[in-house]
Short mmCIF file of C-alpha atoms and ligand atoms in Angstrom, two decimals:
data_model
loop_
_atom_site.label_atom_id
_atom_site.label_comp_id
_atom_site.label_asym_id
_atom_site.label_seq_id
_atom_site.Cartn_x
_atom_site.Cartn_y
_atom_site.Cartn_z
CA MET U 168 0.00 0.00 0.00
CA THR U 169 1.18 3.53 -0.74
CA ASP U 170 2.46 5.28 2.39
CA THR U 171 1.58 8.95 2.28
CA ALA U 172 2.53 9.84 5.87
CA GLY U 173 4.81 12.83 6.36
CA THR U 174 4.33 14.16 2.85
CA THR U 175 3.15 17.56 1.71
CA VAL U 176 -0.20 18.27 0.10
CA THR U 177 -0.88 21.38 -1.97
CA VAL U 178 -4.35 22.81 -2.52
CA ALA U 179 -4.77 25.50 -5.19
CA GLY U 180 -7.78 27.78 -4.68
CA ALA U 181 -8.79 28.96 -1.22
CA GLY U 182 -12.53 29.33 -1.85
CA LEU U 183 -15.32 27.29 -0.33
CA MET U 184 -13.95 23.90 -1.39
CA GLY U 185 -10.22 24.62 -1.12
CA THR U 186 -10.73 25.79 2.46
CA GLY U 187 -12.44 22.53 3.42
CA ILE U 188 -9.93 20.35 1.58
CA ALA U 189 -6.96 22.10 3.22
CA HIS U 190 -8.68 21.71 6.61
CA VAL U 191 -9.08 17.91 6.32
CA PHE U 192 -5.50 17.29 5.16
CA ALA U 193 -4.02 19.53 7.85
CA GLN U 194 -6.14 17.83 10.51
CA ALA U 195 -4.90 14.44 9.27
CA GLY U 196 -1.32 15.58 9.91
CA TYR U 197 -0.13 16.63 6.44
CA LYS U 198 1.91 19.77 5.86
CA THR U 199 -0.69 21.57 3.78
CA HIS U 200 0.10 24.42 1.43
CA LEU U 201 -2.87 26.52 0.39
CA PHE U 202 -2.46 28.71 -2.67
CA ASP U 203 -4.68 31.49 -4.04
CA ILE U 204 -4.06 34.65 -6.05
CA SER U 205 -6.31 36.51 -3.62
CA LYS U 206 -4.74 37.38 -0.26
CA SER U 207 -8.16 38.10 1.22
CA ALA U 208 -9.38 34.63 0.13
CA LEU U 209 -6.37 33.09 1.91
CA GLU U 210 -7.05 35.01 5.10
CA LYS U 211 -10.74 34.17 5.01
CA ALA U 212 -9.84 30.51 4.48
CA ARG U 213 -7.60 30.45 7.55
CA ASP U 214 -10.30 32.16 9.66
CA ASN U 215 -12.91 29.67 8.51
CA ILE U 216 -10.65 26.68 9.18
CA GLU U 217 -9.92 28.03 12.67
CA LYS U 218 -13.67 28.48 13.28
CA ASN U 219 -14.53 25.00 12.02
CA LEU U 220 -11.76 23.38 14.08
CA ALA U 221 -13.01 25.21 17.18
CA GLY U 222 -16.52 23.94 16.38
CA GLY U 223 -15.14 20.39 16.19
CA VAL U 224 -13.47 20.78 19.60
CA LYS U 225 -16.72 22.13 21.08
CA ARG U 226 -18.69 19.17 19.73
CA GLY U 227 -16.10 16.73 21.08
CA LYS U 228 -14.99 15.57 17.59
CA LEU U 229 -11.32 16.42 18.17
CA ASP U 230 -9.09 17.66 20.99
CA GLU U 231 -7.50 21.11 21.37
CA ALA U 232 -4.00 19.82 20.63
CA THR U 233 -5.07 18.26 17.29
CA ALA U 234 -6.87 21.47 16.33
CA GLN U 235 -3.80 23.54 17.18
CA LYS U 236 -1.49 21.19 15.24
CA ALA U 237 -3.85 21.32 12.25
CA LEU U 238 -3.59 25.12 12.16
CA GLU U 239 0.20 24.91 12.40
CA ASN U 240 0.24 22.47 9.46
CA ILE U 241 -1.29 25.05 7.11
CA SER U 242 0.80 27.57 5.23
CA LEU U 243 -0.68 30.19 2.94
CA HIS U 244 0.86 31.08 -0.44
CA ASP U 245 0.15 33.65 -3.11
CA GLY U 246 2.65 32.05 -5.51
CA LEU U 247 2.03 28.63 -7.05
CA THR U 248 5.62 27.49 -7.53
CA ASN U 249 6.50 27.80 -3.84
CA ALA U 250 3.19 26.29 -2.79
CA ALA U 251 3.46 23.20 -4.99
CA LYS U 252 7.17 22.47 -4.67
CA ASP U 253 7.78 18.82 -3.66
CA ALA U 254 4.08 18.14 -3.00
CA ALA U 255 3.11 14.45 -2.98
CA LEU U 256 -0.47 15.35 -3.90
CA PHE U 257 -1.68 18.42 -5.77
CA ILE U 258 -5.39 19.32 -5.81
CA GLU U 259 -6.73 22.23 -7.77
CA THR U 260 -10.00 23.77 -6.68
CA VAL U 261 -9.98 27.09 -8.52
CA ALA U 262 -12.96 28.50 -10.43
CA GLU U 263 -14.72 26.15 -12.87
CA LYS U 264 -12.89 27.24 -16.07
CA LEU U 265 -11.09 24.75 -18.28
CA ASP U 266 -8.17 26.94 -19.37
CA LEU U 267 -7.56 28.14 -15.79
CA LYS U 268 -7.52 24.61 -14.41
CA GLN U 269 -5.23 23.44 -17.23
CA SER U 270 -2.72 26.24 -16.70
CA ILE U 271 -2.62 25.72 -12.90
CA ILE U 272 -2.09 21.96 -13.24
CA CYS U 273 0.62 22.42 -15.91
CA GLU U 274 2.51 24.88 -13.73
CA ALA U 275 2.27 22.55 -10.73
CA GLU U 276 3.41 19.56 -12.79
CA LYS U 277 6.86 21.15 -13.13
CA VAL U 278 7.52 21.36 -9.37
CA VAL U 279 5.57 18.64 -7.54
CA ARG U 280 7.08 15.21 -6.83
CA PRO U 281 7.33 13.13 -10.00
CA ASP U 282 4.87 10.57 -8.60
CA ALA U 283 2.33 13.11 -7.28
CA PRO U 284 -1.24 12.75 -8.56
CA LEU U 285 -2.46 15.98 -10.18
CA ALA U 286 -6.04 16.12 -8.98
CA THR U 287 -8.93 18.36 -9.94
CA ASN U 288 -12.04 18.98 -7.85
CA THR U 289 -14.08 19.93 -10.92
CA SER U 290 -17.81 19.24 -10.73
CA ALA U 291 -18.51 19.09 -14.45
CA LEU U 292 -15.41 19.58 -16.60
CA SER U 293 -13.66 16.63 -18.27
CA VAL U 294 -10.69 15.17 -16.35
CA THR U 295 -9.45 13.77 -19.67
CA GLU U 296 -9.56 17.20 -21.30
CA ILE U 297 -7.83 18.89 -18.34
CA GLY U 298 -5.12 16.21 -18.61
CA THR U 299 -4.43 16.85 -22.30
CA ALA U 300 -2.63 20.08 -21.38
CA THR U 301 -0.03 18.27 -19.24
CA SER U 302 3.05 16.36 -20.37
CA ASP U 303 1.80 13.22 -18.56
CA PRO U 304 -2.02 12.85 -18.54
CA SER U 305 -1.68 9.51 -16.70
CA ARG U 306 -1.15 11.54 -13.48
CA VAL U 307 -4.32 13.62 -13.84
CA ILE U 308 -7.36 12.46 -11.85
CA GLY U 309 -10.55 13.85 -10.31
CA MET U 310 -11.07 14.12 -6.55
CA HIS U 311 -14.63 15.33 -6.18
CA PHE U 312 -15.28 16.44 -2.61
CA PHE U 313 -18.58 17.54 -1.08
CA ASN U 314 -19.47 20.66 0.86
CA PRO U 315 -18.85 21.00 3.81
CA VAL U 316 -15.71 18.96 3.21
CA HIS U 317 -14.80 18.48 6.88
CA ILE U 318 -18.17 16.82 7.46
CA MET U 319 -19.14 15.02 4.25
CA LYS U 320 -17.67 11.53 4.05
CA LEU U 321 -17.54 10.87 0.30
CA VAL U 322 -14.90 11.50 -2.35
CA GLU U 323 -15.66 10.53 -5.93
CA ILE U 324 -12.36 9.54 -7.55
CA VAL U 325 -12.82 10.33 -11.21
CA VAL U 326 -10.85 8.37 -13.76
CA GLY U 327 -10.06 9.96 -17.13
CA ILE U 328 -9.22 7.95 -20.22
CA SER U 329 -5.45 8.21 -19.59
CA THR U 330 -5.39 8.05 -15.76
CA SER U 331 -2.99 5.30 -14.62
CA GLN U 332 -3.60 2.61 -12.03
CA GLU U 333 -0.70 4.02 -10.01
CA THR U 334 -2.32 7.45 -9.89
CA ILE U 335 -5.61 5.87 -8.77
CA SER U 336 -3.86 3.89 -5.98
CA ARG U 337 -1.96 6.93 -4.70
CA THR U 338 -5.06 9.10 -4.75
CA ARG U 339 -7.05 6.44 -2.93
CA ALA U 340 -4.33 6.18 -0.26
CA PHE U 341 -4.62 9.92 0.40
CA SER U 342 -8.39 9.70 0.53
CA ASP U 343 -8.17 6.83 3.06
CA ALA U 344 -5.69 8.81 5.14
CA ILE U 345 -8.18 11.66 5.61
CA SER U 346 -10.87 9.10 6.58
CA LYS U 347 -13.05 9.64 3.54
CA SER U 348 -14.87 6.84 1.79
CA SER U 349 -13.94 6.91 -1.86
CA ILE U 350 -15.69 5.48 -4.87
CA LEU U 351 -14.24 5.06 -8.37
CA VAL U 352 -16.14 6.68 -11.21
CA ASN U 353 -15.33 6.61 -14.89
CA GLU U 354 -15.53 10.18 -16.13
CA ALA U 355 -19.18 10.78 -17.11
CA PRO U 356 -21.57 13.77 -16.97
CA GLY U 357 -22.79 14.38 -13.41
CA LEU U 358 -20.58 11.53 -12.08
CA THR U 359 -22.79 9.48 -9.73
CA THR U 360 -24.07 11.95 -7.13
CA SER U 361 -24.92 15.06 -9.19
CA ARG U 362 -26.61 12.92 -11.84
CA MET U 363 -28.72 11.07 -9.29
CA SER U 364 -29.72 14.10 -7.25
CA ALA U 365 -30.59 16.08 -10.40
CA MET U 366 -32.82 13.20 -11.52
CA LEU U 367 -34.55 12.93 -8.11
CA GLY U 368 -35.13 16.67 -7.81
CA ASN U 369 -36.48 16.86 -11.37
CA GLU U 370 -38.82 13.90 -10.83
CA ALA U 371 -40.10 15.40 -7.57
CA MET U 372 -40.89 18.62 -9.47
CA TRP U 373 -42.74 16.69 -12.19
CA MET U 374 -44.82 15.04 -9.45
CA LEU U 375 -45.54 18.41 -7.88
CA GLN U 376 -46.50 19.89 -11.26
CA GLU U 377 -48.79 16.94 -12.01
CA GLY U 378 -50.48 17.32 -8.62
CA THR U 379 -49.49 13.85 -7.40
CA ALA U 380 -48.86 15.16 -3.88
CA SER U 381 -47.94 18.34 -2.04
CA ALA U 382 -44.28 19.40 -1.61
CA GLU U 383 -44.38 18.52 2.10
CA ASP U 384 -45.81 15.07 1.35
CA ILE U 385 -43.28 14.30 -1.42
CA ASP U 386 -40.42 15.26 0.91
CA THR U 387 -41.95 13.29 3.79
CA ALA U 388 -42.29 10.24 1.52
CA LEU U 389 -38.61 10.23 0.67
CA LYS U 390 -37.53 10.88 4.26
CA LEU U 391 -39.78 8.40 6.05
CA GLY U 392 -40.38 5.86 3.29
CA LEU U 393 -36.92 5.72 1.70
CA ASN U 394 -34.84 6.96 4.65
CA HIS U 395 -33.34 9.98 2.85
CA PRO U 396 -32.06 12.58 5.34
CA MET U 397 -33.67 15.38 3.31
CA GLY U 398 -36.50 15.49 0.81
CA PRO U 399 -35.61 16.19 -2.86
CA LEU U 400 -37.54 19.48 -2.85
CA GLU U 401 -35.89 20.68 0.37
CA LEU U 402 -32.54 19.71 -1.17
CA GLY U 403 -33.33 21.59 -4.40
CA ASP U 404 -34.17 24.68 -2.30
CA LEU U 405 -30.80 24.29 -0.54
CA THR U 406 -28.77 23.75 -3.74
CA GLY U 407 -30.65 26.52 -5.56
CA TRP U 408 -33.03 25.83 -8.48
CA ASP U 409 -30.92 28.08 -10.73
CA THR U 410 -27.89 25.83 -10.13
CA ARG U 411 -30.09 22.75 -10.44
CA LEU U 412 -31.50 23.99 -13.76
CA SER U 413 -28.00 24.54 -15.23
CA ALA U 414 -27.02 21.02 -14.19
CA LEU U 415 -30.20 19.56 -15.71
CA ARG U 416 -29.65 21.43 -18.97
CA TYR U 417 -26.11 20.06 -19.17
CA LEU U 418 -27.26 16.50 -18.37
CA HIS U 419 -30.13 16.84 -20.87
CA SER U 420 -27.66 17.83 -23.60
CA THR U 421 -25.24 15.02 -22.78
CA LEU U 422 -27.43 12.14 -21.55
CA GLY U 423 -30.75 12.74 -23.30
CA ASP U 424 -34.41 13.25 -22.69
CA LYS U 425 -34.73 11.64 -19.28
CA PHE U 426 -33.08 14.80 -17.90
CA ARG U 427 -35.45 17.25 -19.64
CA PRO U 428 -35.97 19.97 -16.99
CA CYS U 429 -39.47 20.09 -15.56
CA PRO U 430 -41.24 23.30 -16.73
CA LEU U 431 -42.05 24.14 -13.10
CA ILE U 432 -38.30 24.52 -12.41
CA ILE U 433 -37.93 26.83 -15.41
CA LYS U 434 -40.93 28.87 -14.20
CA MET U 435 -39.54 29.13 -10.66
CA VAL U 436 -36.12 30.25 -11.91
CA ALA U 437 -37.76 32.86 -14.17
CA ALA U 438 -39.61 34.16 -11.09
CA GLY U 439 -36.36 34.37 -9.10
CA ARG U 440 -37.56 31.69 -6.66
CA PHE U 441 -34.15 30.07 -6.42
CA GLY U 442 -34.64 28.58 -2.96
CA ARG U 443 -33.21 29.15 0.49
CA LYS U 444 -30.64 31.76 -0.60
CA VAL U 445 -33.40 34.19 -1.65
CA GLY U 446 -35.90 33.14 1.03
CA HIS U 447 -38.33 31.57 -1.46
CA GLY U 448 -38.28 28.37 -3.51
CA VAL U 449 -40.62 25.42 -3.22
CA TYR U 450 -40.91 26.57 0.40
CA LYS U 451 -40.69 30.01 2.02
CA TYR U 452 -37.93 30.83 4.51
CA GLU U 453 -37.83 33.37 7.32
CA ASN U 454 -34.60 34.06 9.22
CA GLY U 455 -33.08 31.06 7.44
CA GLN U 456 -35.82 28.69 8.71
CA LYS U 457 -38.40 26.93 6.56
CA VAL U 458 -41.89 28.30 7.17
CA SER U 459 -44.11 25.43 8.20
CA GLY U 460 -46.89 24.65 5.70
CA SER U 461 -45.42 27.02 3.05
CA GLY U 462 -44.64 24.32 0.44
CA LEU U 463 -46.28 24.32 -3.00
CA LYS U 464 -49.47 22.29 -2.92
CA GLY U 465 -49.48 20.73 -6.41
CA SER U 466 -51.89 21.93 -9.09
CA MET U 467 -54.70 19.38 -8.54
CA LEU U 468 -54.94 19.79 -4.78
CA PRO U 469 -57.23 22.22 -2.98
N1 LIG T 887 -19.20 24.60 -4.24
C1 LIG T 887 -19.42 23.29 -4.23
O1 LIG T 887 -20.34 22.76 -3.53
C2 LIG T 887 -18.52 22.38 -5.03
C3 LIG T 887 -18.58 20.99 -4.81
C4 LIG T 887 -17.70 20.14 -5.51
C5 LIG T 887 -16.81 20.70 -6.44
N2 LIG T 887 -16.78 22.05 -6.65
C6 LIG T 887 -15.80 22.58 -7.62
O2 LIG T 887 -14.72 23.14 -6.87
C7 LIG T 887 -14.14 24.24 -7.60
C8 LIG T 887 -14.13 25.47 -6.72
O3 LIG T 887 -15.43 25.75 -6.27
P1 LIG T 887 -15.69 26.71 -5.02
O4 LIG T 887 -17.15 26.62 -4.73
O5 LIG T 887 -14.70 26.44 -3.96
O6 LIG T 887 -15.37 28.14 -5.70
P2 LIG T 887 -14.97 29.52 -4.98
O7 LIG T 887 -15.40 30.58 -5.93
O8 LIG T 887 -15.45 29.56 -3.57
O9 LIG T 887 -13.36 29.48 -4.94
C9 LIG T 887 -12.54 29.58 -6.06
C10 LIG T 887 -11.21 30.18 -5.62
O10 LIG T 887 -10.32 30.13 -6.75
C11 LIG T 887 -9.52 31.28 -6.66
N3 LIG T 887 -8.87 31.54 -7.94
C12 LIG T 887 -9.42 32.06 -9.07
N4 LIG T 887 -8.45 32.17 -10.02
C13 LIG T 887 -7.31 31.70 -9.48
C14 LIG T 887 -5.98 31.55 -9.96
N5 LIG T 887 -5.65 31.93 -11.20
N6 LIG T 887 -5.06 31.02 -9.14
C15 LIG T 887 -5.40 30.66 -7.87
N7 LIG T 887 -6.63 30.78 -7.36
C16 LIG T 887 -7.56 31.31 -8.16
C17 LIG T 887 -10.44 32.40 -6.21
O11 LIG T 887 -9.71 33.49 -5.65
C18 LIG T 887 -11.30 31.65 -5.18
O12 LIG T 887 -10.77 31.82 -3.89
C19 LIG T 887 -14.97 24.37 -8.88
O13 LIG T 887 -14.33 23.65 -9.90
C20 LIG T 887 -16.29 23.70 -8.51
O14 LIG T 887 -16.96 23.17 -9.64
C21 LIG T 887 -17.61 22.90 -5.96
#
């Protein structure tokens, strides 16, 4: 088995995801270099990691000494070369733009360890296409984390057409070391999770539009009948129906008609009812809390 202990991990991009990814590696004992072009993003990342570690101590998930050591393991960088030098794992989590991700990975490739996986946290771009810009696409792989990274257990390890077995094994060893459960996915639109949750949310909206049941009852059915922690309509409100609609349009164009967005989603997005973030989606929200009984009723119901 690959031993990753004592090595350095570099995370490029100190936004929402990069912050969480740096947190989990630092907490697992890795020297963690966090790179961003924005100094304010780096400072915000460190503040958020400190806050989340303190929250973990308060909830009894880790002790003070581990939290302190985790903070000491993190160094902030506004230059990529210094940040990535000698890293045994490089993960990019910059904005979702192909040319940006390609240029960051190519620059890192020159300075990381020769056996380091070059990982991307992309949600929708092609790992294979990102890899074509490098001199060795066999080292390029997807590590798709979930928000909030320090809490969510899953990593989808995404395999491009050229990704080598060695890169997969090394990446898996790092994922094990941060106590995540990893699954292997051949590069495909929506991977496993986004594709499935887009399908569920869309189907729930079709049911609502057809008047099969009220929003509350559809969500209750999935929670109590199928043991989902959240209903698909509550989840759509949390994700944002605007984001959900973009994902559905992409899946529709790549995987066909079964992902045709429900017209009710299109209508809600046109009305600005994006969900929780604007206080109104399938449900209404006040002070961040769902208003009881506020869910859409379904067209056939009184
Ligand atoms: N938000 C999610 O729930 C989620 C989940 C899984 C995967 N992802 C993917 O993770 C990636 C990042 O998403 P996010 O939500 O953290 O975005 P974000 O906007 O919070 O963070 C992106 C960071 O990249 C930095 N950046 C931009 N250009 C850069 C450059 N040239 N060099 C270095 N840093 C640069 C920005 O300053 C910013 O701090 C995207 O590819 C996204 O698809 C997001």
